[in-house]
CSV table of C-alpha atoms in Angstrom, one decimal:
chain,number,residue,atom,x,y,z
A,2,MET,CA,0.3,-0.3,-0.1
A,3,ASN,CA,1.5,3.3,-1.0
A,4,PRO,CA,-0.8,6.4,0.3
A,5,THR,CA,-0.4,9.0,-2.1
A,6,THR,CA,0.5,12.5,-0.3
A,7,SER,CA,-2.7,14.5,-1.1
A,8,ASN,CA,-6.1,13.4,0.1
A,9,PRO,CA,-9.1,14.6,0.8
A,10,ARG,CA,-10.9,14.4,4.0
A,11,LEU,CA,-13.2,11.4,4.1
A,12,LEU,CA,-15.9,12.4,4.4
A,13,SER,CA,-17.6,8.6,5.3
A,14,LEU,CA,-15.4,8.4,8.3
A,15,ASP,CA,-16.6,11.7,10.0
A,16,ALA,CA,-20.0,10.4,8.7
A,17,PHE,CA,-19.3,6.8,10.7
A,18,ARG,CA,-17.9,9.0,13.7
A,19,GLY,CA,-20.3,10.7,14.1
A,20,PHE,CA,-23.0,7.8,14.2
A,21,ILE,CA,-21.3,6.2,16.9
A,22,MET,CA,-21.0,9.7,18.7
A,23,LEU,CA,-24.6,9.7,18.3
A,24,LEU,CA,-25.1,6.8,19.2
A,25,MET,CA,-23.0,7.1,22.7
A,26,ALA,CA,-24.6,10.3,23.5
A,27,SER,CA,-28.2,9.0,23.2
A,28,SER,CA,-27.4,6.9,26.5
A,29,GLY,CA,-28.9,4.4,24.7
A,30,PHE,CA,-32.1,6.2,23.9
A,31,GLY,CA,-34.1,5.3,26.9
A,32,ILE,CA,-34.2,1.8,25.8
A,33,VAL,CA,-32.8,0.2,29.2
A,34,GLN,CA,-35.3,1.9,31.2
A,35,MET,CA,-38.2,1.2,29.3
A,36,ALA,CA,-37.8,-2.2,29.2
A,37,ALA,CA,-37.2,-2.5,33.0
A,38,ALA,CA,-40.4,-0.5,33.2
A,39,HIS,CA,-42.4,-2.8,30.6
A,40,PRO,CA,-41.6,-6.3,30.8
A,41,GLY,CA,-42.7,-8.7,28.4
A,42,SER,CA,-42.9,-5.6,25.5
A,43,VAL,CA,-40.7,-5.3,22.2
A,44,TRP,CA,-38.5,-2.9,24.8
A,45,GLU,CA,-37.0,-5.8,26.4
A,46,PHE,CA,-36.4,-7.4,23.1
A,47,ILE,CA,-34.1,-4.7,22.3
A,48,LYS,CA,-32.7,-4.2,25.0
A,49,PRO,CA,-29.1,-6.2,24.8
A,50,GLN,CA,-28.3,-4.1,21.8
A,51,PHE,CA,-28.2,-1.1,24.0
A,52,ALA,CA,-26.5,-2.2,27.1
A,53,HIS,CA,-22.8,-3.8,28.0
A,54,GLN,CA,-22.9,-7.5,28.1
A,55,ASP,CA,-22.3,-8.7,31.5
A,56,TRP,CA,-19.1,-10.1,30.8
A,57,GLN,CA,-18.5,-12.8,27.8
A,58,GLY,CA,-20.3,-11.6,24.1
A,59,CYS,CA,-20.8,-8.5,22.1
A,60,SER,CA,-23.8,-6.0,21.2
A,61,LEU,CA,-24.0,-2.8,19.5
A,62,TRP,CA,-23.5,-1.1,22.9
A,63,ASP,CA,-20.1,-2.7,23.4
A,64,LEU,CA,-19.0,-1.5,19.6
A,65,ILE,CA,-18.7,2.2,20.7
A,66,GLN,CA,-15.7,2.3,22.2
A,67,PRO,CA,-13.8,0.0,19.1
A,68,SER,CA,-15.0,2.1,16.6
A,69,PHE,CA,-13.9,5.5,18.1
A,70,MET,CA,-10.6,3.8,18.9
A,71,PHE,CA,-10.3,2.2,15.6
A,72,MET,CA,-11.3,5.9,13.5
A,73,VAL,CA,-8.7,7.5,16.1
A,74,GLY,CA,-6.1,5.0,14.2
A,75,MET,CA,-7.5,5.6,10.7
A,76,ALA,CA,-7.1,9.4,11.1
A,77,VAL,CA,-3.5,9.0,11.6
A,78,PRO,CA,-2.5,8.0,8.0
A,79,PHE,CA,-4.1,11.1,6.8
A,80,SER,CA,-3.7,14.0,9.6
A,81,TYR,CA,0.3,13.2,9.1
A,82,ALA,CA,0.5,12.7,5.7
A,83,LYS,CA,-1.3,16.5,5.5
A,84,ARG,CA,1.2,17.7,8.1
A,85,ARG,CA,4.1,16.4,5.6
A,86,GLU,CA,2.9,18.3,3.0
A,87,HIS,CA,2.6,21.8,5.2
A,88,GLY,CA,6.4,20.7,5.8
A,89,GLN,CA,6.2,19.7,9.3
A,90,SER,CA,9.3,17.7,10.3
A,91,PHE,CA,9.3,14.6,12.2
A,92,PHE,CA,10.2,15.9,15.6
A,93,GLY,CA,7.3,18.4,15.2
A,94,MET,CA,4.8,15.9,14.8
A,95,ALA,CA,6.4,13.4,17.0
A,96,TRP,CA,5.4,16.5,19.8
A,97,HIS,CA,2.4,17.3,18.6
A,98,ALA,CA,1.7,13.1,19.4
A,99,LEU,CA,3.3,12.9,23.1
A,100,SER,CA,1.4,16.0,23.8
A,101,ARG,CA,-1.7,14.4,22.5
A,102,SER,CA,-1.3,11.6,24.2
A,103,ILE,CA,-0.3,13.6,28.1
A,104,LEU,CA,-3.4,15.4,27.3
A,105,LEU,CA,-5.8,12.6,26.4
A,106,VAL,CA,-4.7,10.6,29.6
A,107,ALA,CA,-4.8,13.6,31.5
A,108,LEU,CA,-8.8,14.4,30.8
A,109,GLY,CA,-9.4,10.7,31.3
A,110,VAL,CA,-7.9,11.0,34.4
A,111,MET,CA,-9.9,14.4,35.3
A,112,LEU,CA,-13.4,12.7,33.4
A,113,ALA,CA,-12.9,9.9,35.7
A,114,THR,CA,-12.6,12.1,39.3
A,115,ARG,CA,-16.9,13.4,40.2
A,116,ALA,CA,-17.5,15.8,41.8
A,117,ALA,CA,-18.0,14.1,45.4
A,118,ASP,CA,-14.2,13.1,45.3
A,119,LYS,CA,-11.8,15.2,47.1
A,120,HIS,CA,-8.9,14.2,45.9
A,121,THR,CA,-7.6,12.7,41.9
A,122,VAL,CA,-9.1,9.3,41.3
A,123,PHE,CA,-5.9,7.7,39.5
A,124,LEU,CA,-7.9,5.3,37.2
A,125,PHE,CA,-7.1,5.2,33.3
A,126,THR,CA,-10.1,3.1,31.9
A,127,ASN,CA,-11.5,5.8,30.4
A,128,VAL,CA,-12.0,5.7,26.9
A,129,LEU,CA,-9.6,8.8,26.5
A,130,ALA,CA,-6.8,7.9,29.1
A,131,GLN,CA,-6.9,4.6,27.2
A,132,ILE,CA,-6.3,6.4,23.6
A,133,GLY,CA,-4.0,8.6,25.0
A,134,LEU,CA,-1.6,5.8,26.6
A,135,GLY,CA,-1.3,3.8,23.4
A,136,TYR,CA,-1.2,7.2,20.8
A,137,PHE,CA,2.7,7.7,20.6
A,138,VAL,CA,3.0,4.2,20.1
A,139,LEU,CA,0.6,4.6,17.4
A,140,PHE,CA,2.0,7.4,15.9
A,141,LEU,CA,5.7,5.7,15.5
A,142,LEU,CA,4.3,2.6,13.8
A,143,SER,CA,1.7,4.6,11.9
A,144,ARG,CA,4.8,6.3,9.8
A,145,MET,CA,6.2,2.9,8.9
A,146,GLY,CA,5.2,0.4,6.2
A,147,TRP,CA,2.0,-1.7,6.7
A,148,GLU,CA,4.1,-4.6,7.0
A,149,TYR,CA,5.1,-3.5,10.7
A,150,ILE,CA,1.9,-2.0,11.7
A,151,LEU,CA,0.6,-5.6,10.9
A,152,SER,CA,3.2,-7.5,13.0
A,153,GLY,CA,2.6,-5.1,15.6
A,154,VAL,CA,-0.9,-5.9,16.1
A,155,ILE,CA,-0.2,-10.1,15.4
A,156,LEU,CA,2.8,-9.6,18.6
A,157,ILE,CA,0.3,-7.2,20.6
A,158,LEU,CA,-2.5,-10.2,20.1
A,159,VAL,CA,-0.2,-13.0,20.5
A,160,GLY,CA,1.7,-11.4,23.5
A,161,TYR,CA,-1.3,-10.3,25.4
A,162,THR,CA,-2.5,-14.0,25.1
A,163,TRP,CA,0.8,-15.4,26.4
A,164,PHE,CA,0.6,-12.6,29.2
A,165,PHE,CA,-3.2,-13.6,30.7
A,166,ILE,CA,-2.2,-17.7,30.0
A,167,ASN,CA,0.9,-17.6,32.1
A,168,HIS,CA,-1.1,-15.8,35.2
A,169,PRO,CA,-1.8,-18.9,37.2
A,170,LEU,CA,-5.7,-19.3,37.5
A,171,PRO,CA,-7.8,-18.4,40.2
A,172,THR,CA,-7.8,-20.5,43.3
A,173,ALA,CA,-10.5,-21.4,45.6
A,174,ASP,CA,-9.9,-18.9,48.1
A,175,GLU,CA,-9.8,-16.4,45.4
A,176,LEU,CA,-13.2,-17.3,44.0
A,177,SER,CA,-14.8,-17.4,46.7
A,178,ALA,CA,-13.5,-13.5,47.9
A,179,ILE,CA,-15.5,-12.7,45.2
A,180,ALA,CA,-18.5,-14.5,45.2
A,181,GLY,CA,-21.6,-12.5,44.9
A,182,MET,CA,-19.9,-9.2,44.3
A,183,LYS,CA,-22.3,-7.4,41.8
A,184,GLY,CA,-21.2,-8.1,38.5
A,185,THR,CA,-19.3,-11.3,38.9
A,186,GLU,CA,-22.7,-13.9,38.1
A,187,HIS,CA,-21.8,-14.2,34.6
A,188,ALA,CA,-17.7,-13.0,34.8
A,189,ILE,CA,-16.4,-16.6,36.4
A,190,LEU,CA,-15.3,-19.0,33.2
A,191,PRO,CA,-15.2,-22.7,34.1
A,192,GLY,CA,-11.7,-24.3,33.0
A,193,PHE,CA,-9.4,-22.7,30.5
A,194,ALA,CA,-11.0,-19.8,29.9
A,195,GLY,CA,-10.8,-18.8,33.8
A,196,HIS,CA,-7.6,-16.8,32.8
A,197,TRP,CA,-10.0,-14.2,31.7
A,198,ASN,CA,-12.5,-14.1,35.1
A,199,ILE,CA,-13.3,-11.0,36.3
A,200,HIS,CA,-11.2,-9.6,39.1
A,201,THR,CA,-8.7,-12.5,39.2
A,202,ASN,CA,-7.0,-12.3,35.7
A,203,ALA,CA,-3.2,-10.9,35.3
A,204,ALA,CA,-4.4,-7.6,34.2
A,205,ALA,CA,-6.5,-6.8,37.1
A,206,ALA,CA,-3.4,-8.1,39.2
A,207,PHE,CA,-1.4,-5.3,37.8
A,208,ASP,CA,-3.7,-2.9,38.8
A,209,ARG,CA,-3.9,-3.6,42.5
A,210,THR,CA,0.2,-3.5,41.8
A,211,TRP,CA,0.8,-0.4,40.3
A,212,LEU,CA,-2.1,1.8,41.3
A,213,ASN,CA,-1.7,1.4,44.6
A,214,LYS,CA,1.6,3.0,44.6
A,215,LEU,CA,-0.4,6.3,43.1
A,216,PRO,CA,-1.7,8.7,45.4
A,217,GLN,CA,-5.4,6.8,46.3
A,218,ALA,CA,-7.8,8.0,49.0
A,219,GLN,CA,-8.1,4.1,49.5
A,220,PRO,CA,-6.2,0.9,48.5
A,221,PHE,CA,-7.4,-0.1,45.4
A,222,LEU,CA,-9.0,-3.6,44.9
A,223,TYR,CA,-11.0,-4.0,42.5
A,224,ASN,CA,-12.6,-2.0,39.4
A,225,PRO,CA,-16.4,-2.6,39.8
A,226,GLY,CA,-16.9,-3.6,36.3
A,227,GLY,CA,-13.8,-5.7,35.8
A,228,TYR,CA,-12.0,-2.7,33.2
A,229,GLN,CA,-8.3,-2.6,33.5
A,230,THR,CA,-5.7,0.1,32.8
A,231,LEU,CA,-3.8,-2.8,30.5
A,232,ASN,CA,-6.5,-2.8,28.6
A,233,PHE,CA,-4.9,0.0,26.4
A,234,ILE,CA,-2.0,-2.9,25.2
A,235,PRO,CA,-5.0,-4.6,22.8
A,236,ALA,CA,-6.9,-1.5,22.2
A,237,LEU,CA,-3.7,-0.2,20.6
A,238,ALA,CA,-3.8,-3.3,18.2
A,239,THR,CA,-7.6,-1.9,17.6
A,240,MET,CA,-5.9,1.8,16.7
A,241,LEU,CA,-3.5,-0.2,14.5
A,242,MET,CA,-5.9,-2.2,12.8
A,243,GLY,CA,-7.7,1.2,11.9
A,244,ALA,CA,-4.1,2.6,10.4
A,245,LEU,CA,-3.8,0.1,8.0
A,246,ALA,CA,-7.5,0.6,7.1
A,247,GLY,CA,-6.8,4.5,6.7
A,248,MET,CA,-3.3,3.3,4.9
A,249,PHE,CA,-5.2,1.3,2.4
A,250,LEU,CA,-8.2,3.9,1.9
A,251,MET,CA,-5.5,6.3,0.9
A,252,SER,CA,-3.9,4.0,-1.5
A,253,SER,CA,-4.5,5.1,-5.1
A,254,ARG,CA,-4.2,0.9,-6.3
A,255,LYS,CA,-8.4,0.1,-6.1
A,256,THR,CA,-11.3,1.7,-7.0
A,257,ASP,CA,-13.8,3.0,-4.5
A,258,LYS,CA,-15.8,0.0,-5.1
A,259,GLY,CA,-12.4,-2.5,-4.9
A,260,LYS,CA,-11.7,-0.2,-1.5
A,261,CYS,CA,-15.3,-1.2,-0.3
A,262,GLY,CA,-15.2,-4.7,-1.0
A,263,ALA,CA,-12.0,-5.4,0.6
A,264,LEU,CA,-13.1,-3.8,3.7
A,265,LEU,CA,-16.5,-5.3,3.8
A,266,LEU,CA,-14.5,-8.7,3.1
A,267,VAL,CA,-12.1,-8.6,5.5
A,268,GLY,CA,-14.2,-7.1,8.0
A,269,LEU,CA,-16.6,-10.9,7.5
A,270,VAL,CA,-13.5,-13.1,7.8
A,271,LEU,CA,-12.6,-11.1,11.1
A,272,VAL,CA,-16.0,-11.5,12.7
A,273,VAL,CA,-15.9,-15.2,11.9
A,274,VAL,CA,-12.5,-15.8,13.2
A,275,GLY,CA,-13.2,-13.8,16.5
A,276,THR,CA,-16.0,-15.7,16.7
A,277,ALA,CA,-14.6,-19.1,16.3
A,278,LEU,CA,-12.3,-18.2,19.3
A,279,ASP,CA,-14.8,-17.6,21.5
A,280,VAL,CA,-16.8,-20.9,20.6
A,281,LYS,CA,-17.1,-23.9,23.6
A,282,ILE,CA,-15.2,-26.2,21.6
A,283,LEU,CA,-14.6,-29.8,21.7
A,284,PRO,CA,-18.0,-31.1,22.7
A,285,VAL,CA,-18.4,-34.5,20.6
A,286,ILE,CA,-15.2,-35.8,22.4
A,287,GLY,CA,-16.5,-35.9,26.1
A,288,ALA,CA,-18.4,-34.0,28.3
A,289,GLN,CA,-15.4,-32.8,30.5
A,290,PHE,CA,-14.7,-30.9,27.6
A,291,ASP,CA,-17.9,-28.8,26.8
A,292,GLN,CA,-16.5,-25.9,28.6
A,293,TYR,CA,-13.5,-25.5,26.8
A,294,THR,CA,-13.3,-22.3,25.3
A,295,LEU,CA,-10.1,-21.5,23.6
A,296,LEU,CA,-10.0,-17.6,24.1
A,297,PRO,CA,-13.2,-16.0,25.4
A,298,VAL,CA,-14.7,-12.6,23.7
A,299,VAL,CA,-14.8,-10.0,27.1
A,300,LYS,CA,-14.8,-6.6,25.9
A,301,ARG,CA,-14.3,-5.1,29.3
A,302,ILE,CA,-10.8,-6.4,29.6
A,303,TRP,CA,-10.6,-6.4,25.8
A,304,THR,CA,-9.2,-9.8,25.1
A,305,PRO,CA,-7.1,-10.1,21.8
A,306,SER,CA,-10.4,-12.3,20.8
A,307,TRP,CA,-12.8,-9.2,21.5
A,308,ALA,CA,-10.1,-7.1,19.5
A,309,ILE,CA,-10.6,-9.3,16.2
A,310,LEU,CA,-14.0,-9.7,16.4
A,311,SER,CA,-15.1,-6.2,17.2
A,312,GLY,CA,-12.1,-4.9,14.6
A,313,GLY,CA,-14.2,-7.0,12.1
A,314,TRP,CA,-17.8,-5.5,12.8
A,315,VAL,CA,-16.2,-1.8,12.6
A,316,LEU,CA,-15.1,-2.7,9.3
A,317,ILE,CA,-18.3,-4.0,8.0
A,318,MET,CA,-19.9,-0.5,9.6
A,319,LEU,CA,-17.0,1.5,7.7
A,320,SER,CA,-17.9,-0.5,4.5
A,321,VAL,CA,-21.5,0.5,4.6
A,322,PHE,CA,-20.7,4.5,5.0
A,323,TYR,CA,-17.9,4.1,2.8
A,324,TRP,CA,-20.4,2.8,0.4
A,325,LEU,CA,-23.0,5.3,0.7
A,326,VAL,CA,-21.2,8.7,0.8
A,327,GLU,CA,-17.6,7.8,-1.3
A,328,ILE,CA,-19.8,5.5,-4.3
A,329,GLY,CA,-23.5,6.5,-3.6
A,330,GLY,CA,-22.6,10.1,-3.0
A,331,MET,CA,-25.0,10.3,-0.2
A,332,ARG,CA,-23.8,13.0,1.3
A,333,ARG,CA,-26.6,15.4,2.2
A,334,LEU,CA,-28.2,11.7,3.8
A,335,VAL,CA,-25.2,11.7,6.2
A,336,TYR,CA,-24.7,15.8,6.9
A,337,PRO,CA,-26.2,15.5,10.4
A,338,LEU,CA,-24.1,12.6,11.4
A,339,VAL,CA,-20.7,14.5,9.8
A,340,VAL,CA,-21.8,17.6,11.9
A,341,VAL,CA,-20.9,15.7,14.9
A,342,GLY,CA,-18.3,13.3,13.4
A,343,ALA,CA,-16.6,16.6,13.1
A,344,ASN,CA,-16.5,17.5,16.4
A,345,SER,CA,-16.4,14.3,18.1
A,346,ILE,CA,-14.4,15.0,21.1
A,347,VAL,CA,-16.6,18.3,22.0
A,348,ILE,CA,-19.8,15.9,22.2
A,349,TYR,CA,-18.0,13.5,24.2
A,350,LEU,CA,-16.4,15.8,26.8
A,351,LEU,CA,-20.3,17.9,26.7
A,352,HIS,CA,-22.2,14.2,27.2
A,353,SER,CA,-19.7,13.2,29.8
A,354,LEU,CA,-19.9,16.5,31.8
A,355,CYS,CA,-23.5,18.4,31.0
A,356,ALA,CA,-25.8,15.4,30.4
A,357,GLY,CA,-27.7,15.5,33.5
A,358,TRP,CA,-27.3,19.4,33.5
A,359,ILE,CA,-29.0,19.6,30.2
A,360,SER,CA,-31.6,17.2,31.5
A,361,GLU,CA,-32.5,19.2,34.7
A,362,ASN,CA,-33.0,22.3,32.4
A,363,LEU,CA,-35.2,20.5,29.8
A,364,HIS,CA,-37.5,20.1,32.6
A,365,LYS,CA,-37.2,23.7,33.9
A,366,HIS,CA,-38.0,25.0,30.4
A,367,LEU,CA,-40.1,22.5,28.4
A,368,PRO,CA,-44.3,22.1,29.8
A,369,GLU,CA,-44.7,19.3,31.8
A,370,ALA,CA,-46.8,17.7,28.6
A,371,ALA,CA,-43.7,17.6,26.7
A,372,PHE,CA,-42.5,14.9,29.3
A,373,PRO,CA,-45.6,12.1,29.3
A,374,ALA,CA,-44.8,9.1,31.7
A,375,TYR,CA,-44.8,6.4,29.4
A,376,TRP,CA,-42.0,8.1,27.1
A,377,LEU,CA,-40.5,9.6,29.8
A,378,PRO,CA,-36.7,8.2,29.4
A,379,VAL,CA,-37.0,8.1,25.7
A,380,ILE,CA,-37.9,11.6,25.5
A,381,GLU,CA,-35.4,12.8,28.1
A,382,ARG,CA,-32.3,11.3,26.3
A,383,CYS,CA,-33.5,12.0,23.0
A,384,GLY,CA,-33.7,15.9,24.3
A,385,VAL,CA,-30.3,15.9,26.0
A,386,LEU,CA,-29.1,14.6,22.1
A,387,PHE,CA,-30.7,17.0,20.1
A,388,VAL,CA,-29.6,20.0,22.3
A,389,LEU,CA,-25.9,18.3,22.2
A,390,TRP,CA,-26.3,18.0,18.2
A,391,LEU,CA,-27.2,22.0,18.2
A,392,ILE,CA,-24.4,22.6,19.6
A,393,CYS,CA,-22.0,20.8,17.4
A,394,TRP,CA,-24.1,21.6,14.2
A,395,TRP,CA,-22.9,25.7,15.7
A,396,LEU,CA,-19.6,24.8,15.9
A,397,TYR,CA,-19.8,23.1,12.1
A,398,LYS,CA,-21.5,26.2,11.1
A,399,GLN,CA,-18.9,28.3,12.2
A,400,LYS,CA,-16.3,26.3,11.1
A,401,ALA,CA,-14.8,25.8,14.4
A,402,PHE,CA,-13.5,22.5,15.0
A,403,ILE,CA,-11.7,21.5,18.4
A,404,LYS,CA,-9.1,19.3,18.2
A,405,LEU,CA,-6.7,17.9,20.7
């Protein structure tokens, strides 16, 4: 793949990014709350796609973070090709990448520290912190050929698998210590898959060591959701996959239709591989093997099989947007998404910091009739989403694009 040196902004990437960010900012459109209020309804049927899996598995909601991180990787080849055209040196680009990494980690820590906390909460599982921890390495590898990037992806996924396998399986005492804890009901896996249990895996042991070396209000024991700092390592593989996709789309070797078909094909292959790694295998040999899973798909600890499976789904979704915009020319159709995709950091921060405040003010300034009881969860979240979209639209009209 030989990227061309002059590339217009890829509108399909902005549209896809906007779709993902609007999905995130929707807070699930209130569907989970509707399902809880109306058991047995259609809301309960679609709820699983708008909530994170308890541990093992994949839903649409789980694909938000890998999609965003994949697109961060995709944008890097475009960004630095443009910087080279403008004459920026390697050291200038390296300083930009390093400063961006530090700022992203700082923002992630800021968002992890809530108003009720009296001291800084040093947690690095927020998506911004995760991107920041791997971004400088992403920059360095993205400047090399696709062979080096692909080799980096493989080495990361194989090495991270080895890291988990070489951590001892949980003892009976360790399992007893977490028994009954919230979130562990479906997160204790049998047999070999126990290497990827919640709270007893290699990354969890790492966090209990190094996070307690940082100032903490109280000793760190467990992340309630099972998320770990070291997730950034396999997530770096996700970003590097994005860099490969970006380099491929910059290449002039294939037509737009050829590129779209290749994205779809590779995406399907990765989905099949990721699913196969997660399937319980050897069920016909004997009952003792019926719970053996080679490499479970767990988003919360970003298992290598999750990186592969989610990468495949992201490529499939990207191929759809690429076909709609770059081949079908449906630019007006995706305009509402582009408005958000061009300011993705803005909507992420505003949603994280201001969603509750926006919801409160909607109730203050709109008539009570605007919030019928049955539809309340949906209306509240769609109202917040619309306000956030209006802010992004105004910024877009002003040609104000806030970047790190």
